[in-house]
Amino acid sequence: SQTIHQWPATLVQPVGSPLSLECTVEGTSNPNLYWYRQAAGRGLQLLFYSVGIGQISSEVPQNLSASRPQDRQFILSSKKLLLSDSGFYLCAWSFSGRMGSGTDTQYFGPGTRLTVL
Amino acid sequence: KQEVTQIPAALSVPEGENLVLNCSFTDSAIYNLQWFRQDPGKGLTSLLLIQSSQREQTSGRLNASLDKSSGRSTLYIAASQPGDSATYLCAVKSNAGNMLTFGGGTRLMVKP
């Protein structure tokens, strides 16, 4: 069976500090990977998705970047955090080859709560 | 641009009641619609996925329907239990891209 891990679970960082959040998936190969942010009082917003190693698509302009150095590893980064980067960050995966179909359920990780002070 | 709206934003019901959560979307050109459950401070759990060619899906006490032409979906929960208390999110995958567009969620509380 497949599992998805995210760490850390919670993080408190000062404004201007760097950020690195990690997501890994086990039990499948070449998954589609996603980063979402859920800000207080706002819905879930897709930040990045990836269909393969080194292939990253960004949905919204922002202070963040993503990388996929390995098949089942997805990293969210920032060089200098802003107050507005605070939120709940969720990583998700779906089976490859189904992104264009109607059957691609996305499976979410436990999330990272980021507070920027 | 796809927009997804969920009504009501919050709902409180006594245990045992049947209830309906609503989701509407503005662009009917969709691949699928998913209902998720989110417990406080946790990730999302997929409950039901309805493909654009389907009208409904059922899982246990949950039944989700889809009316693509009118841009609506409902999640029916039968015989609600306190363990059903959570936020329920609907999300639409549009034909135009790979992203899911989420509604703002309905926060459900089932009182014993």
PDB file of C-alpha atoms in Angstrom:
ATOM      1  CA  SER A   1       0.000   0.000   0.000  1.00  0.00           C
ATOM      2  CA  GLN A   2       1.027   3.600  -0.499  1.00  0.00           C
ATOM      3  CA  THR A   3       1.870   6.084   2.231  1.00  0.00           C
ATOM      4  CA  ILE A   4       2.776   9.739   2.181  1.00  0.00           C
ATOM      5  CA  HIS A   5       4.917  11.485   4.776  1.00  0.00           C
ATOM      6  CA  GLN A   6       5.470  15.147   5.514  1.00  0.00           C
ATOM      7  CA  TRP A   7       7.841  16.811   7.947  1.00  0.00           C
ATOM      8  CA  PRO A   8       8.099  18.674  10.064  1.00  0.00           C
ATOM      9  CA  ALA A   9       4.564  18.562  11.452  1.00  0.00           C
ATOM     10  CA  THR A  10       4.831  22.086  12.836  1.00  0.00           C
ATOM     11  CA  LEU A  11       7.324  24.871  12.279  1.00  0.00           C
ATOM     12  CA  VAL A  12       7.755  28.379  13.676  1.00  0.00           C
ATOM     13  CA  GLN A  13      10.121  30.561  11.721  1.00  0.00           C
ATOM     14  CA  PRO A  14      11.092  34.251  11.840  1.00  0.00           C
ATOM     15  CA  VAL A  15      10.425  36.530   8.893  1.00  0.00           C
ATOM     16  CA  GLY A  16      13.315  36.464   6.444  1.00  0.00           C
ATOM     17  CA  SER A  17      14.497  32.962   7.354  1.00  0.00           C
ATOM     18  CA  PRO A  18      14.720  30.128   4.818  1.00  0.00           C
ATOM     19  CA  LEU A  19      12.246  27.265   4.566  1.00  0.00           C
ATOM     20  CA  SER A  20      12.425  23.646   3.533  1.00  0.00           C
ATOM     21  CA  LEU A  21       9.450  21.296   3.817  1.00  0.00           C
ATOM     22  CA  GLU A  22       9.771  17.730   2.682  1.00  0.00           C
ATOM     23  CA  CYS A  23       7.267  15.229   1.347  1.00  0.00           C
ATOM     24  CA  THR A  24       7.941  11.612   0.446  1.00  0.00           C
ATOM     25  CA  VAL A  25       5.711   8.907  -0.968  1.00  0.00           C
ATOM     26  CA  GLU A  26       6.201   5.172  -0.504  1.00  0.00           C
ATOM     27  CA  GLY A  27       4.722   2.223  -2.296  1.00  0.00           C
ATOM     28  CA  THR A  28       4.355   3.624  -5.809  1.00  0.00           C
ATOM     29  CA  SER A  29       6.543   4.768  -8.672  1.00  0.00           C
ATOM     30  CA  ASN A  30       6.487   7.999 -10.656  1.00  0.00           C
ATOM     31  CA  PRO A  31       3.574   9.540  -8.791  1.00  0.00           C
ATOM     32  CA  ASN A  32       2.162  12.936  -9.617  1.00  0.00           C
ATOM     33  CA  LEU A  33       2.991  15.197  -6.680  1.00  0.00           C
ATOM     34  CA  TYR A  34       1.316  18.356  -5.449  1.00  0.00           C
ATOM     35  CA  TRP A  35       1.878  21.116  -2.873  1.00  0.00           C
ATOM     36  CA  TYR A  36      -1.148  22.969  -1.505  1.00  0.00           C
ATOM     37  CA  ARG A  37      -1.493  25.758   1.033  1.00  0.00           C
ATOM     38  CA  GLN A  38      -4.464  26.273   3.305  1.00  0.00           C
ATOM     39  CA  ALA A  39      -4.391  29.726   4.856  1.00  0.00           C
ATOM     40  CA  ALA A  40      -6.612  30.739   7.755  1.00  0.00           C
ATOM     41  CA  GLY A  41     -10.061  31.640   6.492  1.00  0.00           C
ATOM     42  CA  ARG A  42      -9.203  30.658   2.940  1.00  0.00           C
ATOM     43  CA  GLY A  43      -9.618  27.533   0.887  1.00  0.00           C
ATOM     44  CA  LEU A  44      -6.978  25.141  -0.325  1.00  0.00           C
ATOM     45  CA  GLN A  45      -4.788  26.590  -3.037  1.00  0.00           C
ATOM     46  CA  LEU A  46      -2.586  24.541  -5.357  1.00  0.00           C
ATOM     47  CA  LEU A  47       0.961  25.899  -5.338  1.00  0.00           C
ATOM     48  CA  PHE A  48       2.965  23.413  -7.427  1.00  0.00           C
ATOM     49  CA  TYR A  49       2.575  20.072  -9.117  1.00  0.00           C
ATOM     50  CA  SER A  50       5.045  17.676 -10.678  1.00  0.00           C
ATOM     51  CA  VAL A  51       4.648  14.818 -13.131  1.00  0.00           C
ATOM     52  CA  GLY A  52       8.266  13.637 -12.883  1.00  0.00           C
ATOM     53  CA  ILE A  53      11.770  14.278 -11.595  1.00  0.00           C
ATOM     54  CA  GLY A  54      12.817  17.846 -12.260  1.00  0.00           C
ATOM     55  CA  GLN A  55       9.417  18.736 -13.762  1.00  0.00           C
ATOM     56  CA  ILE A  56       7.677  21.420 -11.724  1.00  0.00           C
ATOM     57  CA  SER A  57       4.667  23.520 -12.657  1.00  0.00           C
ATOM     58  CA  SER A  58       3.674  26.558 -10.649  1.00  0.00           C
ATOM     59  CA  GLU A  59       0.063  27.597 -10.422  1.00  0.00           C
ATOM     60  CA  VAL A  60       0.482  30.950  -8.675  1.00  0.00           C
ATOM     61  CA  PRO A  61       3.296  33.471  -8.439  1.00  0.00           C
ATOM     62  CA  GLN A  62       4.736  33.578  -4.951  1.00  0.00           C
ATOM     63  CA  ASN A  63       7.678  33.612  -2.618  1.00  0.00           C
ATOM     64  CA  LEU A  64       8.045  29.839  -2.713  1.00  0.00           C
ATOM     65  CA  SER A  65       9.699  27.289  -4.977  1.00  0.00           C
ATOM     66  CA  ALA A  66       9.492  23.525  -5.326  1.00  0.00           C
ATOM     67  CA  SER A  67      11.900  20.822  -6.373  1.00  0.00           C
ATOM     68  CA  ARG A  68      11.709  17.110  -7.057  1.00  0.00           C
ATOM     69  CA  PRO A  69      15.211  15.699  -6.689  1.00  0.00           C
ATOM     70  CA  GLN A  70      14.034  12.085  -6.560  1.00  0.00           C
ATOM     71  CA  ASP A  71      11.058  10.199  -7.951  1.00  0.00           C
ATOM     72  CA  ARG A  72       9.110  10.147  -4.697  1.00  0.00           C
ATOM     73  CA  GLN A  73      10.471  13.246  -2.981  1.00  0.00           C
ATOM     74  CA  PHE A  74       8.946  16.701  -3.249  1.00  0.00           C
ATOM     75  CA  ILE A  75      10.436  19.712  -1.477  1.00  0.00           C
ATOM     76  CA  LEU A  76       8.920  23.133  -0.870  1.00  0.00           C
ATOM     77  CA  SER A  77      11.391  25.932  -0.237  1.00  0.00           C
ATOM     78  CA  SER A  78      11.784  29.615   0.330  1.00  0.00           C
ATOM     79  CA  LYS A  79      14.904  31.775   0.600  1.00  0.00           C
ATOM     80  CA  LYS A  80      13.209  34.416   2.780  1.00  0.00           C
ATOM     81  CA  LEU A  81       9.885  33.807   4.483  1.00  0.00           C
ATOM     82  CA  LEU A  82       7.158  36.446   4.625  1.00  0.00           C
ATOM     83  CA  LEU A  83       4.413  36.781   7.217  1.00  0.00           C
ATOM     84  CA  SER A  84       1.925  35.900   4.493  1.00  0.00           C
ATOM     85  CA  ASP A  85       3.603  32.502   4.044  1.00  0.00           C
ATOM     86  CA  SER A  86       2.016  31.288   7.282  1.00  0.00           C
ATOM     87  CA  GLY A  87      -0.469  28.487   6.758  1.00  0.00           C
ATOM     88  CA  PHE A  88      -1.051  24.766   6.617  1.00  0.00           C
ATOM     89  CA  TYR A  89       0.936  23.112   3.828  1.00  0.00           C
ATOM     90  CA  LEU A  90      -0.313  19.887   2.370  1.00  0.00           C
ATOM     91  CA  CYS A  91       1.455  17.521   0.025  1.00  0.00           C
ATOM     92  CA  ALA A  92      -0.571  15.136  -2.112  1.00  0.00           C
ATOM     93  CA  TRP A  93       0.034  12.448  -4.713  1.00  0.00           C
ATOM     94  CA  SER A  94      -1.921  10.684  -7.426  1.00  0.00           C
ATOM     95  CA  PHE A  95      -1.197   7.813  -9.742  1.00  0.00           C
ATOM     96  CA  SER A  96       0.762   8.760 -12.833  1.00  0.00           C
ATOM     97  CA  GLY A  97      -0.862   8.601 -16.204  1.00  0.00           C
ATOM     98  CA  ARG A  98      -4.249   9.539 -14.831  1.00  0.00           C
ATOM     99  CA  MET A  99      -3.832  13.295 -14.665  1.00  0.00           C
ATOM    100  CA  GLY A 100      -5.829  13.684 -17.833  1.00  0.00           C
ATOM    101  CA  SER A 101      -8.531  11.268 -16.789  1.00  0.00           C
ATOM    102  CA  GLY A 102     -11.456  11.419 -14.466  1.00  0.00           C
ATOM    103  CA  THR A 103     -10.211   8.786 -12.077  1.00  0.00           C
ATOM    104  CA  ASP A 104      -7.204  10.427 -10.445  1.00  0.00           C
ATOM    105  CA  THR A 105      -7.982  10.662  -6.766  1.00  0.00           C
ATOM    106  CA  GLN A 106      -5.448  12.710  -4.862  1.00  0.00           C
ATOM    107  CA  TYR A 107      -4.138  11.355  -1.574  1.00  0.00           C
ATOM    108  CA  PHE A 108      -3.030  13.872   1.007  1.00  0.00           C
ATOM    109  CA  GLY A 109      -0.312  13.843   3.629  1.00  0.00           C
ATOM    110  CA  PRO A 110      -0.759  14.926   7.249  1.00  0.00           C
ATOM    111  CA  GLY A 111       0.352  18.508   6.593  1.00  0.00           C
ATOM    112  CA  THR A 112       2.847  20.979   8.060  1.00  0.00           C
ATOM    113  CA  ARG A 113       1.635  23.911  10.136  1.00  0.00           C
ATOM    114  CA  LEU A 114       3.953  26.878   9.381  1.00  0.00           C
ATOM    115  CA  THR A 115       3.859  30.022  11.500  1.00  0.00           C
ATOM    116  CA  VAL A 116       5.998  32.947  10.419  1.00  0.00           C
ATOM    117  CA  LEU A 117       6.585  35.516  13.162  1.00  0.00           C
TER     118      LEU A 117
ATOM    119  CA  LYS B   1     -11.909  30.537 -14.073  1.00  0.00           C
ATOM    120  CA  GLN B   2     -13.571  27.785 -12.045  1.00  0.00           C
ATOM    121  CA  GLU B   3     -15.078  28.812  -8.726  1.00  0.00           C
ATOM    122  CA  VAL B   4     -16.424  26.383  -6.148  1.00  0.00           C
ATOM    123  CA  THR B   5     -18.815  27.376  -3.389  1.00  0.00           C
ATOM    124  CA  GLN B   6     -20.010  25.326  -0.442  1.00  0.00           C
ATOM    125  CA  ILE B   7     -23.109  26.072   1.557  1.00  0.00           C
ATOM    126  CA  PRO B   8     -23.544  26.184   4.468  1.00  0.00           C
ATOM    127  CA  ALA B   9     -20.155  27.182   5.875  1.00  0.00           C
ATOM    128  CA  ALA B  10     -21.029  25.534   9.178  1.00  0.00           C
ATOM    129  CA  LEU B  11     -23.710  23.123  10.294  1.00  0.00           C
ATOM    130  CA  SER B  12     -24.650  21.694  13.677  1.00  0.00           C
ATOM    131  CA  VAL B  13     -27.066  18.776  13.925  1.00  0.00           C
ATOM    132  CA  PRO B  14     -28.122  16.283  16.592  1.00  0.00           C
ATOM    133  CA  GLU B  15     -26.900  12.729  16.295  1.00  0.00           C
ATOM    134  CA  GLY B  16     -28.992  10.496  14.054  1.00  0.00           C
ATOM    135  CA  GLU B  17     -30.119  13.172  11.669  1.00  0.00           C
ATOM    136  CA  ASN B  18     -29.777  12.822   7.909  1.00  0.00           C
ATOM    137  CA  LEU B  19     -28.086  15.823   6.341  1.00  0.00           C
ATOM    138  CA  VAL B  20     -27.104  17.300   2.996  1.00  0.00           C
ATOM    139  CA  LEU B  21     -24.035  19.352   2.180  1.00  0.00           C
ATOM    140  CA  ASN B  22     -24.049  21.432  -0.973  1.00  0.00           C
ATOM    141  CA  CYS B  23     -21.355  22.284  -3.477  1.00  0.00           C
ATOM    142  CA  SER B  24     -21.733  24.418  -6.596  1.00  0.00           C
ATOM    143  CA  PHE B  25     -19.277  25.189  -9.371  1.00  0.00           C
ATOM    144  CA  THR B  26     -19.331  27.770 -12.123  1.00  0.00           C
ATOM    145  CA  ASP B  27     -17.813  25.899 -15.079  1.00  0.00           C
ATOM    146  CA  SER B  28     -19.578  22.660 -15.991  1.00  0.00           C
ATOM    147  CA  ALA B  29     -16.636  21.401 -18.078  1.00  0.00           C
ATOM    148  CA  ILE B  30     -15.174  19.114 -15.444  1.00  0.00           C
ATOM    149  CA  TYR B  31     -13.334  15.803 -15.322  1.00  0.00           C
ATOM    150  CA  ASN B  32     -14.488  14.855 -11.871  1.00  0.00           C
ATOM    151  CA  LEU B  33     -15.643  16.093  -8.504  1.00  0.00           C
ATOM    152  CA  GLN B  34     -14.316  14.838  -5.189  1.00  0.00           C
ATOM    153  CA  TRP B  35     -15.545  15.084  -1.645  1.00  0.00           C
ATOM    154  CA  PHE B  36     -12.919  15.146   1.104  1.00  0.00           C
ATOM    155  CA  ARG B  37     -13.038  15.100   4.872  1.00  0.00           C
ATOM    156  CA  GLN B  38     -10.591  17.108   6.981  1.00  0.00           C
ATOM    157  CA  ASP B  39     -10.261  16.720  10.731  1.00  0.00           C
ATOM    158  CA  PRO B  40      -8.821  19.702  12.659  1.00  0.00           C
ATOM    159  CA  GLY B  41      -5.105  20.116  12.028  1.00  0.00           C
ATOM    160  CA  LYS B  42      -4.997  17.073   9.760  1.00  0.00           C
ATOM    161  CA  GLY B  43      -4.689  16.283   6.098  1.00  0.00           C
ATOM    162  CA  LEU B  44      -7.537  15.486   3.745  1.00  0.00           C
ATOM    163  CA  THR B  45      -9.142  12.090   3.337  1.00  0.00           C
ATOM    164  CA  SER B  46     -10.861  11.337   0.053  1.00  0.00           C
ATOM    165  CA  LEU B  47     -14.442  10.180   0.584  1.00  0.00           C
ATOM    166  CA  LEU B  48     -15.958   9.908  -2.865  1.00  0.00           C
ATOM    167  CA  LEU B  49     -14.958  10.707  -6.430  1.00  0.00           C
ATOM    168  CA  ILE B  50     -17.577  11.180  -9.126  1.00  0.00           C
ATOM    169  CA  GLN B  51     -16.445  11.159 -12.723  1.00  0.00           C
ATOM    170  CA  SER B  52     -18.094  13.615 -15.081  1.00  0.00           C
ATOM    171  CA  SER B  53     -20.036  10.794 -16.748  1.00  0.00           C
ATOM    172  CA  GLN B  54     -21.487   9.570 -13.438  1.00  0.00           C
ATOM    173  CA  ARG B  55     -24.507  10.794 -11.533  1.00  0.00           C
ATOM    174  CA  GLU B  56     -23.707   9.508  -8.058  1.00  0.00           C
ATOM    175  CA  GLN B  57     -21.386   7.469  -5.885  1.00  0.00           C
ATOM    176  CA  THR B  58     -22.075   5.722  -2.605  1.00  0.00           C
ATOM    177  CA  SER B  59     -19.844   4.612   0.238  1.00  0.00           C
ATOM    178  CA  GLY B  60     -21.490   3.335   3.394  1.00  0.00           C
ATOM    179  CA  ARG B  61     -23.642   6.103   4.858  1.00  0.00           C
ATOM    180  CA  LEU B  62     -22.367   8.611   2.309  1.00  0.00           C
ATOM    181  CA  ASN B  63     -23.935   9.346  -1.046  1.00  0.00           C
ATOM    182  CA  ALA B  64     -22.662  11.996  -3.417  1.00  0.00           C
ATOM    183  CA  SER B  65     -24.574  13.172  -6.445  1.00  0.00           C
ATOM    184  CA  LEU B  66     -23.474  15.229  -9.413  1.00  0.00           C
ATOM    185  CA  ASP B  67     -25.560  17.382 -11.729  1.00  0.00           C
ATOM    186  CA  LYS B  68     -22.979  18.712 -14.133  1.00  0.00           C
ATOM    187  CA  SER B  69     -25.366  20.772 -16.228  1.00  0.00           C
ATOM    188  CA  SER B  70     -26.517  22.797 -13.244  1.00  0.00           C
ATOM    189  CA  GLY B  71     -23.067  22.882 -11.639  1.00  0.00           C
ATOM    190  CA  ARG B  72     -24.094  21.211  -8.409  1.00  0.00           C
ATOM    191  CA  SER B  73     -23.136  18.334  -6.183  1.00  0.00           C
ATOM    192  CA  THR B  74     -24.552  17.183  -2.888  1.00  0.00           C
ATOM    193  CA  LEU B  75     -23.101  14.989  -0.177  1.00  0.00           C
ATOM    194  CA  TYR B  76     -25.779  13.126   1.756  1.00  0.00           C
ATOM    195  CA  ILE B  77     -24.857  11.712   5.160  1.00  0.00           C
ATOM    196  CA  ALA B  78     -27.340   9.266   6.620  1.00  0.00           C
ATOM    197  CA  ALA B  79     -27.832   8.709  10.333  1.00  0.00           C
ATOM    198  CA  SER B  80     -25.122  11.144  11.354  1.00  0.00           C
ATOM    199  CA  GLN B  81     -22.774  10.271  14.222  1.00  0.00           C
ATOM    200  CA  PRO B  82     -20.505  12.409  16.428  1.00  0.00           C
ATOM    201  CA  GLY B  83     -17.543  10.846  14.608  1.00  0.00           C
ATOM    202  CA  ASP B  84     -18.751  12.521  11.423  1.00  0.00           C
ATOM    203  CA  SER B  85     -17.809  15.894  12.891  1.00  0.00           C
ATOM    204  CA  ALA B  86     -15.209  17.415  10.581  1.00  0.00           C
ATOM    205  CA  THR B  87     -14.849  19.855   7.711  1.00  0.00           C
ATOM    206  CA  TYR B  88     -16.089  18.544   4.379  1.00  0.00           C
ATOM    207  CA  LEU B  89     -14.498  19.900   1.221  1.00  0.00           C
ATOM    208  CA  CYS B  90     -15.552  19.461  -2.351  1.00  0.00           C
ATOM    209  CA  ALA B  91     -13.060  19.873  -5.163  1.00  0.00           C
ATOM    210  CA  VAL B  92     -13.512  20.030  -8.900  1.00  0.00           C
ATOM    211  CA  LYS B  93     -11.025  19.011 -11.527  1.00  0.00           C
ATOM    212  CA  SER B  94     -11.591  21.089 -14.628  1.00  0.00           C
ATOM    213  CA  ASN B  95     -10.962  19.921 -18.154  1.00  0.00           C
ATOM    214  CA  ALA B  96      -8.785  22.959 -18.737  1.00  0.00           C
ATOM    215  CA  GLY B  97      -5.939  21.936 -16.482  1.00  0.00           C
ATOM    216  CA  ASN B  98      -4.505  19.646 -13.884  1.00  0.00           C
ATOM    217  CA  MET B  99      -5.490  21.525 -10.778  1.00  0.00           C
ATOM    218  CA  LEU B 100      -8.227  20.821  -8.293  1.00  0.00           C
ATOM    219  CA  THR B 101     -10.304  23.817  -7.311  1.00  0.00           C
ATOM    220  CA  PHE B 102     -11.555  23.540  -3.758  1.00  0.00           C
ATOM    221  CA  GLY B 103     -14.578  25.005  -2.088  1.00  0.00           C
ATOM    222  CA  GLY B 104     -14.272  26.729   1.254  1.00  0.00           C
ATOM    223  CA  GLY B 105     -15.672  23.713   3.099  1.00  0.00           C
ATOM    224  CA  THR B 106     -18.579  23.020   5.421  1.00  0.00           C
ATOM    225  CA  ARG B 107     -17.692  22.589   9.091  1.00  0.00           C
ATOM    226  CA  LEU B 108     -20.004  19.914  10.451  1.00  0.00           C
ATOM    227  CA  MET B 109     -20.657  19.251  14.118  1.00  0.00           C
ATOM    228  CA  VAL B 110     -22.806  16.305  15.143  1.00  0.00           C
ATOM    229  CA  LYS B 111     -23.907  16.581  18.759  1.00  0.00           C
ATOM    230  CA  PRO B 112     -24.471  13.440  20.815  1.00  0.00           C
TER     231      PRO B 112
END
